[in-house]
Tab-separated table of C-alpha atoms in Angstrom:
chain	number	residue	atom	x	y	z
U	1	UNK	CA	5.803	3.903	-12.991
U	2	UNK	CA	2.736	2.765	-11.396
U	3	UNK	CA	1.436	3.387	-8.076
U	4	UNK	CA	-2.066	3.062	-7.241
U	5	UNK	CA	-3.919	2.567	-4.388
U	6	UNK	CA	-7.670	1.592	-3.839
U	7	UNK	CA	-9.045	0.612	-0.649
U	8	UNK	CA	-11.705	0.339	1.736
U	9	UNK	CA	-11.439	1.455	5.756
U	10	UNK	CA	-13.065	2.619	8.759
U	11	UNK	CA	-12.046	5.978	10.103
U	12	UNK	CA	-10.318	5.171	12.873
U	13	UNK	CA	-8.533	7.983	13.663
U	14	UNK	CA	-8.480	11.624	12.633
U	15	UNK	CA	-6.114	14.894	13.012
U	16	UNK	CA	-8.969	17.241	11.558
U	17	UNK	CA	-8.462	19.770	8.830
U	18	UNK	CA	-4.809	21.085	9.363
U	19	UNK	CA	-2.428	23.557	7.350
U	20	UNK	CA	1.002	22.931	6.183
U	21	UNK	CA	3.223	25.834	6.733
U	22	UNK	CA	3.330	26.689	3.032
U	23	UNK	CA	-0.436	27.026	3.461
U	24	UNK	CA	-1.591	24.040	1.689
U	25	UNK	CA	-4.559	22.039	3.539
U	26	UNK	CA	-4.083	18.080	4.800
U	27	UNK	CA	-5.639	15.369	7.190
U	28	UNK	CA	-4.149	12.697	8.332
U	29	UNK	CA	-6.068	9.494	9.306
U	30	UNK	CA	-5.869	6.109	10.699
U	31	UNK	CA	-8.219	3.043	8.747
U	32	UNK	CA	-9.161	-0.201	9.700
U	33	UNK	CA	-9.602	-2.197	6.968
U	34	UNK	CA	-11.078	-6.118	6.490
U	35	UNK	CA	-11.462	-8.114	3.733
U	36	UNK	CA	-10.948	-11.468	2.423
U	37	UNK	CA	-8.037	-11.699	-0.553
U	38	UNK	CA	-7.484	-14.860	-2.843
U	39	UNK	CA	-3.733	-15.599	-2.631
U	40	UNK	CA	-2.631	-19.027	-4.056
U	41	UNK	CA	-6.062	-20.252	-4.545
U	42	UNK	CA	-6.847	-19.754	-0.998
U	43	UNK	CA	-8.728	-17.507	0.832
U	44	UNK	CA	-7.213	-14.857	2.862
U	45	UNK	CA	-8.804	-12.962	5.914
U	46	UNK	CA	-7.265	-9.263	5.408
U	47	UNK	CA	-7.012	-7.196	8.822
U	48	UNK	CA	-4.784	-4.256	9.390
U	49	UNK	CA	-4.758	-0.864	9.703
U	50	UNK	CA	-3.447	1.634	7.027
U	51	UNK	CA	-2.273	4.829	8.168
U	52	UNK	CA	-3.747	7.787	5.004
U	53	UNK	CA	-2.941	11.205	4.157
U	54	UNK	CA	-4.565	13.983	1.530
U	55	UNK	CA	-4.080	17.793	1.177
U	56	UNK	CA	-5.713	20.347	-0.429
U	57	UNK	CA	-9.485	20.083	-1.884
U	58	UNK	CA	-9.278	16.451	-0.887
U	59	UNK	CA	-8.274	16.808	2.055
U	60	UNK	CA	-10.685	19.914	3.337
U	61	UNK	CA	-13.319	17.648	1.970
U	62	UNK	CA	-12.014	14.245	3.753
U	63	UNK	CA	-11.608	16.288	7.020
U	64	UNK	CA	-15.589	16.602	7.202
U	65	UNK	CA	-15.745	12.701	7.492
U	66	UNK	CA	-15.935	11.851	11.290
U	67	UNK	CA	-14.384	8.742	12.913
U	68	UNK	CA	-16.404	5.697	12.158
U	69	UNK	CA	-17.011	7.089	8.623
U	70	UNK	CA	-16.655	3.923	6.108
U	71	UNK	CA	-14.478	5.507	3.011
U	72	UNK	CA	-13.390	3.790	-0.576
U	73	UNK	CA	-9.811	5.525	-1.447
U	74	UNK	CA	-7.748	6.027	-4.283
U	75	UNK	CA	-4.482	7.142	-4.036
U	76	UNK	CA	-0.599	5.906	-3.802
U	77	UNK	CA	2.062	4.815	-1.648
U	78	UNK	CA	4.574	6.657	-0.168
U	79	UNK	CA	7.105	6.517	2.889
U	80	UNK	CA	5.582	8.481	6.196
U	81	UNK	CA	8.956	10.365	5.994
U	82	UNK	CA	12.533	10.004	4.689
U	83	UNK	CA	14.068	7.986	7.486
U	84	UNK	CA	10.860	6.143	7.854
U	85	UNK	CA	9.997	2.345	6.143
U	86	UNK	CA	5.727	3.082	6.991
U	87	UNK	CA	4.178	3.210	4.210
U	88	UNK	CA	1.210	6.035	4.048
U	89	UNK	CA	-1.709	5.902	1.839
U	90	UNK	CA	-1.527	9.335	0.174
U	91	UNK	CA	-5.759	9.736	-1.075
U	92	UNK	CA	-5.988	11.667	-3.999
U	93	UNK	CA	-9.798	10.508	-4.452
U	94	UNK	CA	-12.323	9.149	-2.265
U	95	UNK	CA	-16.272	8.430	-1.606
U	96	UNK	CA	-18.204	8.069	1.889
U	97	UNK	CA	-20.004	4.447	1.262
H	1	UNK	CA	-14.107	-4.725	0.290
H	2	UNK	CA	-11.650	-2.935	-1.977
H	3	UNK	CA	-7.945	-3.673	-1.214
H	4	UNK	CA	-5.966	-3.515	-4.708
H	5	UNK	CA	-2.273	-2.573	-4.997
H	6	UNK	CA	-0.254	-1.549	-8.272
H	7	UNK	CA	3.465	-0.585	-8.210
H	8	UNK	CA	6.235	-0.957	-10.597
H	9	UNK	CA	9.506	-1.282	-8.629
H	10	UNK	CA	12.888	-2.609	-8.603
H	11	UNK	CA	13.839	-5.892	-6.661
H	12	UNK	CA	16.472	-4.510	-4.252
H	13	UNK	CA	16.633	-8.249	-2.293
H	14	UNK	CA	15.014	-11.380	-2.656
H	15	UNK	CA	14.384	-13.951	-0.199
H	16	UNK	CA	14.579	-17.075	-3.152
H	17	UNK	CA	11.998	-19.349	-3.104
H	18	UNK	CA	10.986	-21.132	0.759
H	19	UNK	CA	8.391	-23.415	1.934
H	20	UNK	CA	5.884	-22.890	4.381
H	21	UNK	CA	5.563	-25.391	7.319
H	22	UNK	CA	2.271	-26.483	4.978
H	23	UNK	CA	4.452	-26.494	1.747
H	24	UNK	CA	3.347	-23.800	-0.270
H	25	UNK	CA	5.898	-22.194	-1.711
H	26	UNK	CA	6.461	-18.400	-0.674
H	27	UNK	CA	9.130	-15.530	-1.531
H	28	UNK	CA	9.683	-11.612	0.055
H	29	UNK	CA	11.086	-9.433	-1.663
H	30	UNK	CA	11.870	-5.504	-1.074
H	31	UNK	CA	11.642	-3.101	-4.001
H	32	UNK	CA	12.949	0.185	-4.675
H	33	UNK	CA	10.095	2.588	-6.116
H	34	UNK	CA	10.252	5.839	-7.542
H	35	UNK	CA	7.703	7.668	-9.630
H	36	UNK	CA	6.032	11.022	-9.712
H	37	UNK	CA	2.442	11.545	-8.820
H	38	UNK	CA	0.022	14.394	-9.041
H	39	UNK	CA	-1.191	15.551	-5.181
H	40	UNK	CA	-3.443	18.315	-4.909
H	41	UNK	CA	-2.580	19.857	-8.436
H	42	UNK	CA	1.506	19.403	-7.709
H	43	UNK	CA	3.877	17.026	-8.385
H	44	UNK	CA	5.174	14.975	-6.289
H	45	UNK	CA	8.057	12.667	-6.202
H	46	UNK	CA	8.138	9.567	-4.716
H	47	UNK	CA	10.765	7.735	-3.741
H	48	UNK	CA	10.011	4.399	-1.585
H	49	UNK	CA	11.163	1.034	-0.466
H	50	UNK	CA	8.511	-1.946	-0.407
H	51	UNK	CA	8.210	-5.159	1.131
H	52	UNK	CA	6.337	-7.882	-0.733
H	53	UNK	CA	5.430	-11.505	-0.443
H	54	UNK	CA	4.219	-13.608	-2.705
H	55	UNK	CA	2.664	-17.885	-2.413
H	56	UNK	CA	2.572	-20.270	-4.793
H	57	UNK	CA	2.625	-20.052	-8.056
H	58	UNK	CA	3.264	-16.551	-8.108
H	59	UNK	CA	6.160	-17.303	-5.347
H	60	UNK	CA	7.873	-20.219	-7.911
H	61	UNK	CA	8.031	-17.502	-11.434
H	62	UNK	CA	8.402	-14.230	-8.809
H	63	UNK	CA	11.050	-16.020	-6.868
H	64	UNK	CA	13.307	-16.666	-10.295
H	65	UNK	CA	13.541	-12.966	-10.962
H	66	UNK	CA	17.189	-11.853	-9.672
H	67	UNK	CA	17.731	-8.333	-7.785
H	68	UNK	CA	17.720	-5.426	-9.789
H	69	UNK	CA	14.665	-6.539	-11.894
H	70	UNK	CA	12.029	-4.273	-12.390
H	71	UNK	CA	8.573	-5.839	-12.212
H	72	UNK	CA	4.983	-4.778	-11.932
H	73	UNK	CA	2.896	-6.048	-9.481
H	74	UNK	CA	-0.951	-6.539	-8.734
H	75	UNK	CA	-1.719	-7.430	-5.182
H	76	UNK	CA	-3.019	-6.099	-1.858
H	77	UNK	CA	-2.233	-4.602	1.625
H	78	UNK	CA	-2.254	-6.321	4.363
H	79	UNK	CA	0.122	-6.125	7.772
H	80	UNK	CA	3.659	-7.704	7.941
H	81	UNK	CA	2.792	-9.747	11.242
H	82	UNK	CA	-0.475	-9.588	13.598
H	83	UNK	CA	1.946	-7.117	16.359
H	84	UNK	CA	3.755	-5.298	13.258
H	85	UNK	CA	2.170	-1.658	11.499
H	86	UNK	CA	4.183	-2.466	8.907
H	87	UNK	CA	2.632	-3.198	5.340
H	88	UNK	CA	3.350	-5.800	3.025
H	89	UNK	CA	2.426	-5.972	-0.759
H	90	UNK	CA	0.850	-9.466	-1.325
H	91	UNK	CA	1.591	-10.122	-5.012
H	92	UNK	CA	-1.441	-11.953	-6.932
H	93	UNK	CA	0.498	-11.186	-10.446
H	94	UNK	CA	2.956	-9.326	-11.988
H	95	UNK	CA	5.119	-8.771	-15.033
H	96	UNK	CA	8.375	-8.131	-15.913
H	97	UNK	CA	9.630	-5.039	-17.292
């Protein structure tokens, strides 16, 4: 079943290089994104804000990327938590542009 | 920018096909997803619910696909309303499956 992400933000917002209590490293971040989509033969001026996630390697790595860091993710969707209808981008792969 | 979306899902309601004030024709839909995803070297399952929108001609074929369809769908992210954190799925094509 596919579920892929790609997209391109601005580090809004960081929580810095935290630990689950299993152990297992993970960041959590805010992105602003903008671009401009074709829908219906139309342009579309894309602005909104995508809250991301990533643990382990990824994340210690992601961590290191200060606010105002521009980013290109890949990753896939998934709720911010069972009772919740956010989506979160979860980043499984990423590069500082 | 990159803002590219892929998710197979199940159609759990559909709005049917409407008309913007301007007359294009639109439809939202929210699908059931489920899948399982490699994070960090695990597994992980994901179970989700997401909204989606699609215009034109996209809207007219989407819009004739009853609930419980499964479809896959190419589109972006962008934010339900200008005050809402919520995301939407803007469908640019899909398939059924």
């Amino acid at each position: 079943m596919a579920n892929r992400v790609e997209l391109t933000g601005q580090i809004l917002a960081t929580s810095g290089l935290r630990f689950t209590p299993a152990g297992v490293a993970t960041v959590e971040m805010r992105l602003a994104h903008g671009s401009e989509q074709n829908e219906a033969g139309r342009p579309r001026q894309v602005v909104c804000e995508v809250e991301a996630i990533a643990f382990g390697e990824t994340a210690r790595k992601l961590s290191q990327s200060p606010v105002g860091s521009q980013v290109s993710l890949i990753g896939f969707l998934d709720r911010k938590s069972p009772r919740s209808s956010l989506l979160t981008v979860h980043v499984t792969d990423y590069e500082l542009i």
